[in-house]
PDB file of C-alpha atoms in Angstrom:
ATOM      1  CA  MET M   1       5.290   2.348  25.940  1.00 48.00           C
ATOM      2  CA  ASP M   2       6.384  -1.262  25.497  1.00 53.00           C
ATOM      3  CA  ASN M   3       6.787  -3.067  22.191  1.00 55.00           C
ATOM      4  CA  ARG M   4       3.277  -4.541  22.339  1.00 57.00           C
ATOM      5  CA  ASP M   5       1.725  -1.082  22.655  1.00 69.00           C
ATOM      6  CA  MET M   6       3.695   0.114  19.631  1.00 86.00           C
ATOM      7  CA  LYS M   7       2.082  -2.496  17.387  1.00 92.00           C
ATOM      8  CA  LEU M   8      -1.027  -1.203  15.654  1.00 96.00           C
ATOM      9  CA  MET M   9      -1.505  -3.997  13.100  1.00 97.00           C
ATOM     10  CA  GLU M  10       0.081  -7.444  12.828  1.00 97.00           C
ATOM     11  CA  VAL M  11      -0.228  -9.570   9.689  1.00 97.00           C
ATOM     12  CA  ARG M  12       0.660 -13.259   9.936  1.00 96.00           C
ATOM     13  CA  GLY M  13       0.765 -15.893   7.205  1.00 95.00           C
ATOM     14  CA  LEU M  14      -1.645 -14.015   4.941  1.00 97.00           C
ATOM     15  CA  LYS M  15      -2.587 -15.864   1.733  1.00 96.00           C
ATOM     16  CA  LYS M  16      -4.894 -15.061  -1.156  1.00 95.00           C
ATOM     17  CA  TYR M  17      -5.169 -17.287  -4.221  1.00 93.00           C
ATOM     18  CA  PHE M  18      -7.336 -16.580  -7.268  1.00 90.00           C
ATOM     19  CA  GLN M  19      -8.689 -19.113  -9.775  1.00 85.00           C
ATOM     20  CA  MET M  20      -8.282 -17.908 -13.357  1.00 78.00           C
ATOM     21  CA  LYS M  21      -9.038 -19.354 -16.787  1.00 71.00           C
ATOM     22  CA  SER M  22      -6.907 -18.511 -19.799  1.00 66.00           C
ATOM     23  CA  GLY M  23      -9.315 -19.990 -22.391  1.00 65.00           C
ATOM     24  CA  PHE M  24     -12.738 -21.593 -22.879  1.00 66.00           C
ATOM     25  CA  LEU M  25     -11.572 -25.221 -22.666  1.00 66.00           C
ATOM     26  CA  SER M  26      -8.481 -24.694 -20.543  1.00 68.00           C
ATOM     27  CA  LYS M  27      -8.163 -25.742 -16.933  1.00 71.00           C
ATOM     28  CA  PRO M  28      -8.261 -22.962 -14.323  1.00 73.00           C
ATOM     29  CA  HIS M  29      -4.937 -21.680 -13.070  1.00 78.00           C
ATOM     30  CA  GLN M  30      -4.244 -20.731  -9.490  1.00 83.00           C
ATOM     31  CA  VAL M  31      -2.698 -17.300  -9.053  1.00 88.00           C
ATOM     32  CA  LYS M  32      -0.903 -16.965  -5.720  1.00 89.00           C
ATOM     33  CA  ALA M  33      -1.410 -13.223  -5.402  1.00 92.00           C
ATOM     34  CA  VAL M  34      -0.371 -13.201  -1.730  1.00 94.00           C
ATOM     35  CA  ASP M  35       1.485 -16.266  -0.493  1.00 92.00           C
ATOM     36  CA  GLY M  36       2.258 -16.198   3.223  1.00 94.00           C
ATOM     37  CA  VAL M  37       2.948 -12.563   4.127  1.00 95.00           C
ATOM     38  CA  ASP M  38       4.003 -11.352   7.592  1.00 96.00           C
ATOM     39  CA  PHE M  39       4.607  -7.783   8.772  1.00 96.00           C
ATOM     40  CA  THR M  40       3.838  -5.320  11.575  1.00 96.00           C
ATOM     41  CA  ILE M  41       2.693  -1.688  11.330  1.00 97.00           C
ATOM     42  CA  GLU M  42       3.637   0.425  14.348  1.00 96.00           C
ATOM     43  CA  ARG M  43       1.788   3.434  15.729  1.00 94.00           C
ATOM     44  CA  ASN M  44       2.601   6.773  14.097  1.00 94.00           C
ATOM     45  CA  LYS M  45       4.885   5.082  11.554  1.00 95.00           C
ATOM     46  CA  VAL M  46       4.848   4.672   7.769  1.00 96.00           C
ATOM     47  CA  PHE M  47       5.249   1.069   6.637  1.00 97.00           C
ATOM     48  CA  ALA M  48       5.758   0.777   2.899  1.00 97.00           C
ATOM     49  CA  ILE M  49       5.310  -2.173   0.557  1.00 97.00           C
ATOM     50  CA  VAL M  50       7.211  -1.924  -2.716  1.00 95.00           C
ATOM     51  CA  GLY M  51       7.557  -4.150  -5.752  1.00 91.00           C
ATOM     52  CA  GLU M  52       6.825  -4.385  -9.446  1.00 89.00           C
ATOM     53  CA  SER M  53       3.333  -4.684 -10.907  1.00 86.00           C
ATOM     54  CA  GLY M  54       1.866  -8.098 -10.120  1.00 86.00           C
ATOM     55  CA  SER M  55       3.803  -8.533  -6.884  1.00 90.00           C
ATOM     56  CA  GLY M  56       0.617  -8.595  -4.763  1.00 91.00           C
ATOM     57  CA  LYS M  57       0.873  -5.179  -3.078  1.00 93.00           C
ATOM     58  CA  SER M  58      -2.678  -3.991  -3.783  1.00 93.00           C
ATOM     59  CA  THR M  59      -4.137  -7.399  -2.922  1.00 95.00           C
ATOM     60  CA  VAL M  60      -2.599  -7.056   0.552  1.00 96.00           C
ATOM     61  CA  ALA M  61      -4.338  -3.688   0.937  1.00 95.00           C
ATOM     62  CA  ARG M  62      -7.718  -5.129  -0.052  1.00 94.00           C
ATOM     63  CA  LEU M  63      -7.277  -8.023   2.382  1.00 96.00           C
ATOM     64  CA  LEU M  64      -6.502  -5.726   5.300  1.00 96.00           C
ATOM     65  CA  LEU M  65      -9.626  -3.685   4.569  1.00 94.00           C
ATOM     66  CA  ARG M  66     -11.799  -6.820   4.317  1.00 94.00           C
ATOM     67  CA  LEU M  67     -12.725  -5.918   0.733  1.00 94.00           C
ATOM     68  CA  ILE M  68     -11.770  -9.519  -0.104  1.00 94.00           C
ATOM     69  CA  GLU M  69     -11.255 -12.491   2.205  1.00 95.00           C
ATOM     70  CA  PRO M  70      -8.022 -14.512   2.499  1.00 95.00           C
ATOM     71  CA  GLN M  71      -7.553 -18.279   2.257  1.00 94.00           C
ATOM     72  CA  GLU M  72      -5.357 -18.273   5.335  1.00 95.00           C
ATOM     73  CA  GLY M  73      -3.716 -15.968   7.809  1.00 96.00           C
ATOM     74  CA  ASP M  74      -4.396 -13.529  10.617  1.00 96.00           C
ATOM     75  CA  VAL M  75      -4.836  -9.769  10.638  1.00 96.00           C
ATOM     76  CA  LEU M  76      -4.684  -8.336  14.149  1.00 97.00           C
ATOM     77  CA  PHE M  77      -5.648  -4.707  14.758  1.00 97.00           C
ATOM     78  CA  LYS M  78      -4.677  -3.619  18.261  1.00 95.00           C
ATOM     79  CA  GLY M  79      -4.684  -7.308  19.193  1.00 94.00           C
ATOM     80  CA  THR M  80      -8.137  -8.097  17.770  1.00 95.00           C
ATOM     81  CA  ASP M  81      -8.539 -10.576  14.909  1.00 95.00           C
ATOM     82  CA  VAL M  82     -10.002  -8.461  12.100  1.00 95.00           C
ATOM     83  CA  LEU M  83     -11.071 -11.479  10.055  1.00 94.00           C
ATOM     84  CA  THR M  84     -13.576 -12.568  12.718  1.00 94.00           C
ATOM     85  CA  LEU M  85     -15.309  -9.184  13.049  1.00 95.00           C
ATOM     86  CA  ARG M  86     -18.979  -8.851  12.155  1.00 94.00           C
ATOM     87  CA  GLY M  87     -21.684  -6.182  12.410  1.00 94.00           C
ATOM     88  CA  ASP M  88     -20.918  -3.190  14.630  1.00 93.00           C
ATOM     89  CA  ALA M  89     -17.414  -4.452  15.434  1.00 95.00           C
ATOM     90  CA  LEU M  90     -16.517  -4.560  11.730  1.00 94.00           C
ATOM     91  CA  LYS M  91     -18.058  -1.125  11.239  1.00 93.00           C
ATOM     92  CA  ALA M  92     -15.901   0.251  14.061  1.00 94.00           C
ATOM     93  CA  TYR M  93     -12.801  -1.299  12.503  1.00 96.00           C
ATOM     94  CA  ARG M  94     -13.580   0.371   9.182  1.00 93.00           C
ATOM     95  CA  ARG M  95     -13.797   3.728  10.944  1.00 93.00           C
ATOM     96  CA  SER M  96     -10.278   3.157  12.250  1.00 96.00           C
ATOM     97  CA  VAL M  97      -8.757   1.974   8.949  1.00 96.00           C
ATOM     98  CA  GLN M  98      -9.386   4.047   5.824  1.00 95.00           C
ATOM     99  CA  ILE M  99      -7.994   3.939   2.278  1.00 94.00           C
ATOM    100  CA  ILE M 100      -6.773   6.392  -0.347  1.00 94.00           C
ATOM    101  CA  PHE M 101      -7.082   4.854  -3.810  1.00 89.00           C
ATOM    102  CA  GLN M 102      -4.797   5.257  -6.803  1.00 86.00           C
ATOM    103  CA  ASP M 103      -7.264   7.003  -9.125  1.00 86.00           C
ATOM    104  CA  PRO M 104      -8.923   9.993  -7.427  1.00 84.00           C
ATOM    105  CA  PHE M 105     -11.460  10.471 -10.229  1.00 83.00           C
ATOM    106  CA  ALA M 106     -12.688   6.871 -10.275  1.00 87.00           C
ATOM    107  CA  SER M 107     -13.080   6.821  -6.486  1.00 88.00           C
ATOM    108  CA  LEU M 108     -15.388   9.871  -6.402  1.00 90.00           C
ATOM    109  CA  ASN M 109     -19.033   9.705  -7.502  1.00 91.00           C
ATOM    110  CA  PRO M 110     -19.231  12.069 -10.502  1.00 92.00           C
ATOM    111  CA  ARG M 111     -22.899  12.848  -9.736  1.00 93.00           C
ATOM    112  CA  MET M 112     -22.266  13.795  -6.107  1.00 94.00           C
ATOM    113  CA  LYS M 113     -21.049  17.198  -4.973  1.00 95.00           C
ATOM    114  CA  ILE M 114     -17.976  17.265  -2.746  1.00 95.00           C
ATOM    115  CA  TYR M 115     -20.062  18.034   0.332  1.00 95.00           C
ATOM    116  CA  GLY M 116     -22.057  14.869  -0.267  1.00 94.00           C
ATOM    117  CA  ALA M 117     -18.952  12.770  -0.850  1.00 94.00           C
ATOM    118  CA  LEU M 118     -17.283  13.931   2.364  1.00 95.00           C
ATOM    119  CA  SER M 119     -20.384  13.926   4.569  1.00 94.00           C
ATOM    120  CA  GLU M 120     -21.468  10.443   3.460  1.00 93.00           C
ATOM    121  CA  PRO M 121     -19.102   8.629   5.910  1.00 93.00           C
ATOM    122  CA  LEU M 122     -20.518  10.758   8.720  1.00 93.00           C
ATOM    123  CA  LYS M 123     -24.062   9.706   7.802  1.00 92.00           C
ATOM    124  CA  ILE M 124     -23.150   6.023   7.643  1.00 92.00           C
ATOM    125  CA  HIS M 125     -21.160   5.884  10.874  1.00 92.00           C
ATOM    126  CA  LYS M 126     -23.098   8.560  12.819  1.00 88.00           C
ATOM    127  CA  THR M 127     -19.947   9.885  14.489  1.00 86.00           C
ATOM    128  CA  VAL M 128     -21.146  13.506  14.781  1.00 89.00           C
ATOM    129  CA  PRO M 129     -24.599  15.183  14.817  1.00 92.00           C
ATOM    130  CA  ARG M 130     -25.958  16.134  11.399  1.00 92.00           C
ATOM    131  CA  ALA M 131     -25.882  19.809  12.397  1.00 93.00           C
ATOM    132  CA  GLN M 132     -22.089  19.623  12.538  1.00 93.00           C
ATOM    133  CA  PHE M 133     -21.595  17.988   9.125  1.00 94.00           C
ATOM    134  CA  ARG M 134     -20.932  21.180   7.179  1.00 94.00           C
ATOM    135  CA  GLU M 135     -18.491  22.503   9.759  1.00 95.00           C
ATOM    136  CA  ARG M 136     -16.640  19.167   9.796  1.00 94.00           C
ATOM    137  CA  VAL M 137     -16.430  18.976   5.998  1.00 96.00           C
ATOM    138  CA  GLN M 138     -15.201  22.557   5.749  1.00 96.00           C
ATOM    139  CA  ALA M 139     -12.517  21.935   8.382  1.00 95.00           C
ATOM    140  CA  MET M 140     -11.293  18.819   6.617  1.00 95.00           C
ATOM    141  CA  LEU M 141     -11.134  20.593   3.244  1.00 96.00           C
ATOM    142  CA  ALA M 142      -9.062  23.333   4.879  1.00 96.00           C
ATOM    143  CA  ARG M 143      -6.697  20.692   6.283  1.00 95.00           C
ATOM    144  CA  VAL M 144      -5.941  19.463   2.750  1.00 95.00           C
ATOM    145  CA  GLY M 145      -5.597  22.983   1.339  1.00 94.00           C
ATOM    146  CA  LEU M 146      -8.998  23.555  -0.299  1.00 95.00           C
ATOM    147  CA  ASP M 147     -11.508  26.363   0.201  1.00 94.00           C
ATOM    148  CA  ALA M 148     -15.031  25.962   1.546  1.00 93.00           C
ATOM    149  CA  ASP M 149     -16.570  26.715  -1.872  1.00 94.00           C
ATOM    150  CA  ALA M 150     -15.280  23.310  -3.034  1.00 94.00           C
ATOM    151  CA  MET M 151     -18.216  21.740  -1.172  1.00 95.00           C
ATOM    152  CA  GLU M 152     -20.729  22.843  -3.813  1.00 94.00           C
ATOM    153  CA  ARG M 153     -18.732  21.680  -6.825  1.00 95.00           C
ATOM    154  CA  TYR M 154     -18.504  18.334  -8.644  1.00 95.00           C
ATOM    155  CA  PRO M 155     -15.370  16.155  -9.040  1.00 93.00           C
ATOM    156  CA  HIS M 156     -14.930  16.986 -12.751  1.00 94.00           C
ATOM    157  CA  GLU M 157     -14.428  20.646 -11.821  1.00 95.00           C
ATOM    158  CA  PHE M 158     -11.130  19.871 -10.079  1.00 94.00           C
ATOM    159  CA  SER M 159      -7.655  18.945 -11.267  1.00 92.00           C
ATOM    160  CA  GLY M 160      -6.179  15.529 -10.522  1.00 91.00           C
ATOM    161  CA  GLY M 161      -4.169  16.855  -7.597  1.00 93.00           C
ATOM    162  CA  GLN M 162      -7.202  18.616  -6.126  1.00 94.00           C
ATOM    163  CA  ARG M 163      -9.291  15.449  -6.476  1.00 94.00           C
ATOM    164  CA  GLN M 164      -6.655  13.482  -4.593  1.00 94.00           C
ATOM    165  CA  ARG M 165      -6.728  16.117  -1.840  1.00 95.00           C
ATOM    166  CA  ILE M 166     -10.495  15.559  -1.634  1.00 95.00           C
ATOM    167  CA  CYS M 167      -9.970  11.793  -1.375  1.00 95.00           C
ATOM    168  CA  ILE M 168      -7.452  12.355   1.422  1.00 96.00           C
ATOM    169  CA  ALA M 169      -9.986  14.561   3.221  1.00 95.00           C
ATOM    170  CA  ARG M 170     -12.621  11.837   2.860  1.00 95.00           C
ATOM    171  CA  ALA M 171     -10.234   9.236   4.306  1.00 95.00           C
ATOM    172  CA  LEU M 172      -9.691  11.485   7.343  1.00 95.00           C
ATOM    173  CA  MET M 173     -13.370  12.301   8.005  1.00 94.00           C
ATOM    174  CA  LEU M 174     -13.852   9.524  10.579  1.00 93.00           C
ATOM    175  CA  GLY M 175     -10.599  10.116  12.452  1.00 93.00           C
ATOM    176  CA  PRO M 176      -8.810   6.887  11.472  1.00 95.00           C
ATOM    177  CA  GLU M 177      -5.730   5.497  13.202  1.00 96.00           C
ATOM    178  CA  LEU M 178      -4.371   3.810  10.059  1.00 97.00           C
ATOM    179  CA  VAL M 179      -4.576   4.983   6.457  1.00 96.00           C
ATOM    180  CA  VAL M 180      -3.852   2.574   3.614  1.00 96.00           C
ATOM    181  CA  ALA M 181      -2.492   4.586   0.684  1.00 95.00           C
ATOM    182  CA  ASP M 182      -2.546   2.390  -2.433  1.00 93.00           C
ATOM    183  CA  GLU M 183      -0.342   4.037  -5.092  1.00 92.00           C
ATOM    184  CA  PRO M 184      -1.847   7.462  -4.227  1.00 91.00           C
ATOM    185  CA  LEU M 185       0.619   9.411  -6.399  1.00 90.00           C
ATOM    186  CA  SER M 186       0.981   7.253  -9.501  1.00 86.00           C
ATOM    187  CA  SER M 187      -1.822   8.885 -11.514  1.00 82.00           C
ATOM    188  CA  LEU M 188      -0.565  12.443 -10.841  1.00 87.00           C
ATOM    189  CA  ASP M 189       1.955  14.649 -12.627  1.00 88.00           C
ATOM    190  CA  VAL M 190       5.414  14.628 -11.056  1.00 86.00           C
ATOM    191  CA  SER M 191       5.108  18.260  -9.941  1.00 86.00           C
ATOM    192  CA  ILE M 192       1.831  17.491  -8.163  1.00 91.00           C
ATOM    193  CA  GLN M 193       3.187  14.292  -6.579  1.00 92.00           C
ATOM    194  CA  ALA M 194       5.588  16.303  -4.424  1.00 92.00           C
ATOM    195  CA  GLN M 195       2.745  18.532  -3.175  1.00 93.00           C
ATOM    196  CA  ILE M 196       0.538  15.572  -2.226  1.00 93.00           C
ATOM    197  CA  LEU M 197       3.430  13.746  -0.572  1.00 94.00           C
ATOM    198  CA  ASN M 198       4.276  16.807   1.519  1.00 94.00           C
ATOM    199  CA  LEU M 199       0.606  17.066   2.471  1.00 95.00           C
ATOM    200  CA  LEU M 200       0.599  13.444   3.700  1.00 94.00           C
ATOM    201  CA  ILE M 201       3.757  14.082   5.714  1.00 94.00           C
ATOM    202  CA  GLN M 202       2.201  17.169   7.309  1.00 94.00           C
ATOM    203  CA  ILE M 203      -1.018  15.307   8.153  1.00 93.00           C
ATOM    204  CA  LYS M 204       0.957  12.461   9.723  1.00 93.00           C
ATOM    205  CA  GLU M 205       2.881  14.901  11.904  1.00 91.00           C
ATOM    206  CA  ASP M 206      -0.231  16.874  12.892  1.00 91.00           C
ATOM    207  CA  ILE M 207      -2.526  13.936  13.702  1.00 89.00           C
ATOM    208  CA  GLY M 208      -0.112  11.124  14.537  1.00 89.00           C
ATOM    209  CA  LEU M 209      -1.420   8.705  11.905  1.00 93.00           C
ATOM    210  CA  SER M 210       0.034   5.388  10.835  1.00 96.00           C
ATOM    211  CA  PHE M 211       0.274   4.618   7.121  1.00 97.00           C
ATOM    212  CA  LEU M 212       0.522   1.510   5.004  1.00 97.00           C
ATOM    213  CA  PHE M 213       2.018   3.094   1.896  1.00 97.00           C
ATOM    214  CA  ILE M 214       1.973   0.987  -1.274  1.00 95.00           C
ATOM    215  CA  SER M 215       4.096   2.090  -4.198  1.00 92.00           C
ATOM    216  CA  HIS M 216       6.380   0.991  -7.011  1.00 88.00           C
ATOM    217  CA  ASP M 217       8.272   4.315  -6.810  1.00 88.00           C
ATOM    218  CA  LEU M 218      11.287   3.783  -4.569  1.00 90.00           C
ATOM    219  CA  SER M 219      12.279   7.461  -4.530  1.00 87.00           C
ATOM    220  CA  VAL M 220       8.907   8.339  -2.973  1.00 90.00           C
ATOM    221  CA  VAL M 221       9.092   5.463  -0.507  1.00 93.00           C
ATOM    222  CA  GLN M 222      12.594   6.446   0.576  1.00 92.00           C
ATOM    223  CA  TYR M 223      11.368   9.964   1.345  1.00 91.00           C
ATOM    224  CA  PHE M 224       8.160   9.028   3.197  1.00 93.00           C
ATOM    225  CA  SER M 225       8.515   5.645   4.927  1.00 95.00           C
ATOM    226  CA  ASP M 226      10.074   4.434   8.167  1.00 96.00           C
ATOM    227  CA  LYS M 227      10.187   0.755   7.247  1.00 97.00           C
ATOM    228  CA  ILE M 228       9.906  -1.164   3.967  1.00 97.00           C
ATOM    229  CA  ALA M 229       8.798  -4.617   2.877  1.00 97.00           C
ATOM    230  CA  VAL M 230       9.881  -5.659  -0.625  1.00 97.00           C
ATOM    231  CA  MET M 231       7.397  -7.995  -2.368  1.00 96.00           C
ATOM    232  CA  TYR M 232       8.021 -10.292  -5.296  1.00 95.00           C
ATOM    233  CA  LEU M 233       5.364 -12.595  -6.801  1.00 93.00           C
ATOM    234  CA  GLY M 234       3.223 -12.673  -3.685  1.00 93.00           C
ATOM    235  CA  ARG M 235       5.997 -13.016  -1.100  1.00 95.00           C
ATOM    236  CA  ILE M 236       8.042 -10.630   0.993  1.00 96.00           C
ATOM    237  CA  VAL M 237      11.730 -11.082   0.192  1.00 96.00           C
ATOM    238  CA  GLU M 238      13.195  -8.400   2.464  1.00 96.00           C
ATOM    239  CA  THR M 239      12.041  -6.156   5.306  1.00 97.00           C
ATOM    240  CA  GLY M 240      14.064  -3.468   7.026  1.00 95.00           C
ATOM    241  CA  GLU M 241      14.343   0.107   8.232  1.00 96.00           C
ATOM    242  CA  THR M 242      14.180   2.442   5.233  1.00 96.00           C
ATOM    243  CA  ALA M 243      17.574   4.126   5.632  1.00 95.00           C
ATOM    244  CA  GLU M 244      19.376   0.825   6.221  1.00 95.00           C
ATOM    245  CA  LEU M 245      17.641  -0.959   3.358  1.00 95.00           C
ATOM    246  CA  PHE M 246      18.553   1.737   0.852  1.00 94.00           C
ATOM    247  CA  ASP M 247      22.085   1.986   2.193  1.00 94.00           C
ATOM    248  CA  THR M 248      22.813  -1.748   2.087  1.00 94.00           C
ATOM    249  CA  PRO M 249      20.125  -3.758   0.247  1.00 94.00           C
ATOM    250  CA  MET M 250      20.687  -7.459   0.943  1.00 94.00           C
ATOM    251  CA  HIS M 251      18.317  -9.364  -1.318  1.00 95.00           C
ATOM    252  CA  PRO M 252      19.335  -9.415  -5.004  1.00 95.00           C
ATOM    253  CA  TYR M 253      15.829  -8.280  -5.990  1.00 95.00           C
ATOM    254  CA  THR M 254      16.010  -5.288  -3.631  1.00 95.00           C
ATOM    255  CA  GLN M 255      19.403  -4.443  -5.105  1.00 94.00           C
ATOM    256  CA  MET M 256      17.933  -4.629  -8.598  1.00 92.00           C
ATOM    257  CA  LEU M 257      15.032  -2.318  -7.706  1.00 92.00           C
ATOM    258  CA  ILE M 258      17.296   0.299  -6.151  1.00 92.00           C
ATOM    259  CA  GLU M 259      19.762   0.154  -9.042  1.00 89.00           C
ATOM    260  CA  SER M 260      16.909   0.611 -11.528  1.00 83.00           C
ATOM    261  CA  VAL M 261      15.799   3.948 -10.033  1.00 78.00           C
ATOM    262  CA  PRO M 262      16.659   6.598 -12.679  1.00 70.00           C
ATOM    263  CA  LYS M 263      19.608   8.726 -11.593  1.00 59.00           C
ATOM    264  CA  ILE M 264      20.216  12.236 -12.929  1.00 47.00           C
ATOM    265  CA  ILE M 265      23.826  12.334 -11.716  1.00 44.00           C
ATOM    266  CA  GLY M 266      26.271   9.594 -12.665  1.00 43.00           C
ATOM    267  CA  ALA M 267      24.078   7.824 -15.234  1.00 39.00           C
ATOM    268  CA  LYS M 268      22.163   8.805 -18.327  1.00 43.00           C
ATOM    269  CA  PRO M 269      18.386   8.773 -17.644  1.00 41.00           C
ATOM    270  CA  SER M 270      17.820   6.917 -20.897  1.00 41.00           C
ATOM    271  CA  GLN M 271      20.128   4.098 -19.794  1.00 43.00           C
ATOM    272  CA  ALA M 272      18.390   3.784 -16.431  1.00 40.00           C
ATOM    273  CA  HIS M 273      15.012   3.774 -18.135  1.00 42.00           C
ATOM    274  CA  GLN M 274      16.133   1.076 -20.563  1.00 43.00           C
ATOM    275  CA  GLN M 275      17.446  -1.031 -17.682  1.00 43.00           C
ATOM    276  CA  THR M 276      14.072  -0.809 -15.951  1.00 42.00           C
ATOM    277  CA  GLU M 277      12.258  -1.758 -19.174  1.00 41.00           C
ATOM    278  CA  ASP M 278      14.483  -4.808 -19.667  1.00 43.00           C
ATOM    279  CA  GLN M 279      13.966  -5.996 -16.094  1.00 47.00           C
ATOM    280  CA  ALA M 280      10.189  -5.558 -16.314  1.00 43.00           C
ATOM    281  CA  ALA M 281      10.128  -7.619 -19.489  1.00 43.00           C
ATOM    282  CA  ASP M 282      11.769 -10.494 -17.602  1.00 62.00           C
ATOM    283  CA  THR M 283       9.171 -10.600 -14.825  1.00 68.00           C
ATOM    284  CA  PRO M 284       7.605 -14.103 -14.664  1.00 69.00           C
ATOM    285  CA  SER M 285       3.852 -14.494 -14.860  1.00 72.00           C
ATOM    286  CA  PRO M 286       2.178 -14.857 -11.436  1.00 75.00           C
ATOM    287  CA  ILE M 287       0.321 -17.827 -12.950  1.00 78.00           C
ATOM    288  CA  GLU M 288       3.580 -19.711 -13.537  1.00 79.00           C
ATOM    289  CA  ILE M 289       5.756 -18.963 -10.515  1.00 85.00           C
ATOM    290  CA  PRO M 290       9.114 -20.754 -10.828  1.00 86.00           C
ATOM    291  CA  GLU M 291      10.058 -23.598  -8.501  1.00 89.00           C
ATOM    292  CA  GLY M 292      12.436 -22.805  -5.678  1.00 91.00           C
ATOM    293  CA  CYS M 293      13.163 -19.134  -5.118  1.00 92.00           C
ATOM    294  CA  PRO M 294      10.696 -17.193  -7.324  1.00 91.00           C
ATOM    295  CA  PHE M 295      13.417 -14.687  -8.214  1.00 92.00           C
ATOM    296  CA  HIS M 296      16.112 -17.167  -9.217  1.00 91.00           C
ATOM    297  CA  PRO M 297      15.546 -17.018 -13.035  1.00 91.00           C
ATOM    298  CA  ARG M 298      16.428 -13.314 -12.921  1.00 90.00           C
ATOM    299  CA  CYS M 299      19.029 -13.438 -10.145  1.00 92.00           C
ATOM    300  CA  PRO M 300      22.679 -12.866 -11.117  1.00 91.00           C
ATOM    301  CA  LYS M 301      23.802 -14.504  -7.847  1.00 91.00           C
ATOM    302  CA  ARG M 302      21.805 -17.721  -8.060  1.00 91.00           C
ATOM    303  CA  PHE M 303      23.385 -21.056  -7.193  1.00 91.00           C
ATOM    304  CA  SER M 304      22.223 -24.680  -6.878  1.00 88.00           C
ATOM    305  CA  PRO M 305      19.641 -24.475  -4.016  1.00 91.00           C
ATOM    306  CA  CYS M 306      17.845 -21.511  -5.615  1.00 93.00           C
ATOM    307  CA  ALA M 307      16.179 -23.570  -8.353  1.00 91.00           C
ATOM    308  CA  THR M 308      14.758 -26.223  -6.016  1.00 92.00           C
ATOM    309  CA  THR M 309      14.146 -24.772  -2.557  1.00 92.00           C
ATOM    310  CA  ALA M 310      12.164 -21.631  -1.678  1.00 91.00           C
ATOM    311  CA  PRO M 311      14.035 -19.674   1.026  1.00 93.00           C
ATOM    312  CA  GLU M 312      12.154 -18.681   4.191  1.00 93.00           C
ATOM    313  CA  LEU M 313      11.972 -15.130   5.464  1.00 93.00           C
ATOM    314  CA  LYS M 314      14.429 -15.155   8.378  1.00 92.00           C
ATOM    315  CA  PRO M 315      16.334 -12.621  10.519  1.00 93.00           C
ATOM    316  CA  HIS M 316      19.742 -11.678   9.135  1.00 90.00           C
ATOM    317  CA  ASN M 317      21.920  -8.760  10.281  1.00 87.00           C
ATOM    318  CA  GLY M 318      18.958  -6.876  11.759  1.00 87.00           C
ATOM    319  CA  ARG M 319      16.706  -7.510   8.742  1.00 91.00           C
ATOM    320  CA  LEU M 320      14.280 -10.118   7.542  1.00 94.00           C
ATOM    321  CA  ILE M 321      15.441 -11.640   4.274  1.00 95.00           C
ATOM    322  CA  ALA M 322      14.374 -14.604   2.142  1.00 94.00           C
ATOM    323  CA  CYS M 323      17.550 -15.602   0.335  1.00 94.00           C
ATOM    324  CA  HIS M 324      19.870 -18.634   0.367  1.00 93.00           C
ATOM    325  CA  LEU M 325      22.846 -16.240   0.289  1.00 88.00           C
ATOM    326  CA  SER M 326      21.960 -15.029   3.806  1.00 81.00           C
ATOM    327  CA  VAL M 327      22.189 -18.488   5.405  1.00 65.00           C
TER     328      VAL M 327
END
């Protein structure tokens, strides 16, 4: 298989700006939620996007799914421009690309039994005969570790972890090739997070799925992903293989994120937590992105070009990095 066949999705120059008002008489502000993003998701691989809140991670997910439309850019799925799809072609694309949302309770209809929630995609897309719906739903529930009697129950009758298993089953109902997982663990207890993460790993190995995994939790991303893009205020500042990026982070922001992960050995958890709190408090507003490199007000390594010129994302030592230090 050549390199072109390995590419499942290519994203080029993707931009999404929002107009926002801060007061009744104030002028609207432009929020550059996603500002020229490029990356590639390969077949049967996990590509992760990490960054603090407000970095634009979830907006990227919504753009790829055509839930919102971009100002500029291209999204190619198996070589086809997703942004031009209409009608049956768009419907087929949505069968191939499914999403797991952050909040499993909010993404399930509280008035619909689990059988209805999981069979609904089959009704809409007509992928299997109606006579096979119950068998298909039961098989998918078994894949995520739930019994058949779950079909006749309502979402409120399940725990948070069980509801997320149901949402994973729903995402798999149509046999997708790519699953976008948008912070799928963040609303769960830590003990349950490990179970759901292991379930996703098992599903990936069994089916051969690709994932776009969006998270702010670097310890989870390190465990699950093959490649990582680090986002900051709408831009990717570093992209690399997971093991290499964690071993030798090049961008100062990537270094800061990795250093802020709480460590049980070698540092007091309270100190690590305080460091993370302090860094979060310094995050600029996405409405007022600094001139030059967006990270330079927080960067301990900044020098003269950083305040005036935004660095481009360029190859450097086998990575892509947007930093004047890498020139």
